[in-house]
Amino acid sequence: MSSKQRAIAITVPVARQLLSPGVFDAGGAIFECFVRFGDQTIHQPRTLSKTGKNWRLGGTKIEGDAFAVLDSKDFVLIRSRSANDGTAPLSITFVSRNTDRVTHAGLAAIVEKDLRDSMAVYSRGSEGFSSLAPYCQPAVHTPPARPAKRPSKRERPKPSPIAPMPRDPVTAKLVRKPTIHEKIRSPHIMERMFKVAGDLSAPAQLRFIEIVEMLADQLRKVLLATARIVTIPQSHKDFWPLLSGKPVGFIDGGLANLSMLGSAPIAARVGGYLVTPGQSGEDREHFTMLKHLIDELYDPGEGGVYDNSFPDTGALRDAARISVETAGAVQMIRDYPKVQWVLVHGALVNPVSRYTDIMEEGLLTRLTGGRVKHRFPNFSDSALSELLPGEPTRSGRDRNFISVYLRQLQLLRDSAPIVCGVVEREATTSSVIRSVLDSLADHEIARLLPVPPAQWKKEFLAAIDPGDDPASEGQRITDSLLFRCVLEPGEALKPVVVDRNELRRAPLAWRDEYIAHYPKPFLSYVQVSEWSAPIRLEMFEKDLGSFEQAAALVTHCSLLLPRYSFPVGLDIVDKFAKVPNWMTRPIATYTTVQALKRALDSGDTRSFDALRRMLCGTGREWLLRPGIMK
């Protein structure tokens, strides 16, 4: 494990036996050291010196993965001539219980009774010396390196009379990219593997890892051969000048968690962060609250508040969040006509079949379109004025979420700026993998495969999602996991079209007139860092010509947060738009009071009574006593 510990503590009694009196009184010296661990041997000069009250054997940090298994319970054997004045070398040998349990246990049995402050000294001729000597061979002497005399702060080194010979240019060695086998067994990938397959038995986990390795290796070879992997150079010095003077907008929204009557009012705000790279001064950055909505989102009908029973309350909230955030993107493009890039936190196009009326079950009702069991509410007038400002008045089905959201996406699609959706959360689906396989023409990959392309694709899909196989113990392989294994840092997948609103899943009542006209986004994965999951990038078809620039923008914005590997602009606007917890309670009180006023104005006594109970803190309030409102 990586550690800041770069020295071995030596107690004062041990240092007095180890060093000559002159070196002990001088506070230490530099020794020629041979450090051994397993098959590794490092020959370097190291310092044994006094630091405060203690002595430390230190020097240059030991590099290499082989030494990473050592921990504080392992042994270090130091062999030296007694009263060493710096002319005799030191032999230093590590014995780890992780790599040699038998030897480690034997050493523990030998030294256990002699340890004082975790150290013991054995002189030649003693029983302990004879037992330990085979595990720490003496070092072969070579002339020790002498430390160069440091010039004092006031004394300047004398200039050389002859200019030094210039060094020959050193050609950097090409770093070999790890194979898929090596990459999957790296710590950051293996950790994710165990999270996905942690519930499986040990043999099943091993099979799962082998399947992921096989699929990733096959897919990478095919994508490279068909030029479907794009290299994104990671150089801030070269990239940011290309974006100089071009405003970039970032958008994210926050939603307050309100527990209210029915769908209740919504408290949401959408923040915008606009920055112009290469520009300085007050006009470089702009923060704006694009949308702040505290109101009844859905049309209450004849009552004072919307209190109809819709069983999927999560769908009501999700529809609110999606439509409000998309409205923020539309408003940024309208308010800032010079913006050239708009990055939205989240999917660019969401599936909408969930946000429709719930129909009665039965074969006859499915064939005929059916009768409505629970109707999805339309937006209220105040909500429409925020979601589609400046648009003509809507009525009937055009006030529903599916119609409003479609119009918002059309405005984004037809706008001049390049609009992208950015998602950092790991996917739980494999829709991109399926789209990639569909995009591969058989004649392109036939020569690369040992079986016919149709058979390879079928077997590939079966291995990704073994749910149809009753004998399988495997887990679904998601887009994020597979492309994290396929892509190297600084690489991106060429976008593929993904139909988020398949007509076979769409309700008949909304399919042909609305859902059939939803745009189909093009999806890609961009691998920024080996320690993070790939970022999903979504674009409209009109912006595909700027894909590599968009991938470079996301990459370089993410490199500004190297550990997080997420675009810094979206991280900024996420904190700007978030609705904090301390704000949620007063918002809830405000919205309840507003709903009470509307219920009073409309004479809706049932809604008024329910809202009154919510506004009062406990069940023993005097307003809740029997008969108080009769």
mmCIF file of C-alpha atoms in Angstrom, residues 242-249 274-275 336-343 416-419 542-543 546 549 553:
data_model
loop_
_atom_site.group_PDB
_atom_site.id
_atom_site.type_symbol
_atom_site.label_atom_id
_atom_site.label_comp_id
_atom_site.label_asym_id
_atom_site.label_seq_id
_atom_site.Cartn_x
_atom_site.Cartn_y
_atom_site.Cartn_z
ATOM 1 C CA LEU A 242 -8.957 26.354 -29.389
ATOM 2 C CA LEU A 243 -11.898 27.277 -27.150
ATOM 3 C CA SER A 244 -10.722 30.806 -26.390
ATOM 4 C CA GLY A 245 -13.545 33.355 -26.621
ATOM 5 C CA LYS A 246 -16.278 30.710 -27.046
ATOM 6 C CA PRO A 247 -18.844 30.806 -24.195
ATOM 7 C CA VAL A 248 -19.684 27.447 -22.610
ATOM 8 C CA GLY A 249 -22.840 26.957 -20.538
ATOM 9 C CA LEU A 274 -21.655 30.510 -18.238
ATOM 10 C CA VAL A 275 -17.891 30.844 -18.692
ATOM 11 C CA TYR A 336 -27.479 34.102 -24.108
ATOM 12 C CA PRO A 337 -27.505 33.898 -27.910
ATOM 13 C CA LYS A 338 -23.681 33.883 -28.079
ATOM 14 C CA VAL A 339 -23.307 30.631 -26.133
ATOM 15 C CA GLN A 340 -21.721 27.931 -28.314
ATOM 16 C CA TRP A 341 -21.772 24.914 -26.009
ATOM 17 C CA VAL A 342 -24.469 23.854 -23.534
ATOM 18 C CA LEU A 343 -23.698 20.906 -21.239
ATOM 19 C CA ALA A 416 -27.594 26.954 -32.893
ATOM 20 C CA PRO A 417 -25.410 25.898 -29.908
ATOM 21 C CA ILE A 418 -24.088 22.354 -29.510
ATOM 22 C CA VAL A 419 -26.206 20.763 -26.761
ATOM 23 C CA LYS A 542 -27.112 17.741 -36.010
ATOM 24 C CA ASP A 543 -24.077 18.079 -33.692
ATOM 25 C CA SER A 546 -18.488 18.352 -33.489
ATOM 26 C CA GLN A 549 -14.576 18.636 -29.846
ATOM 27 C CA LEU A 553 -14.338 19.558 -23.841
#
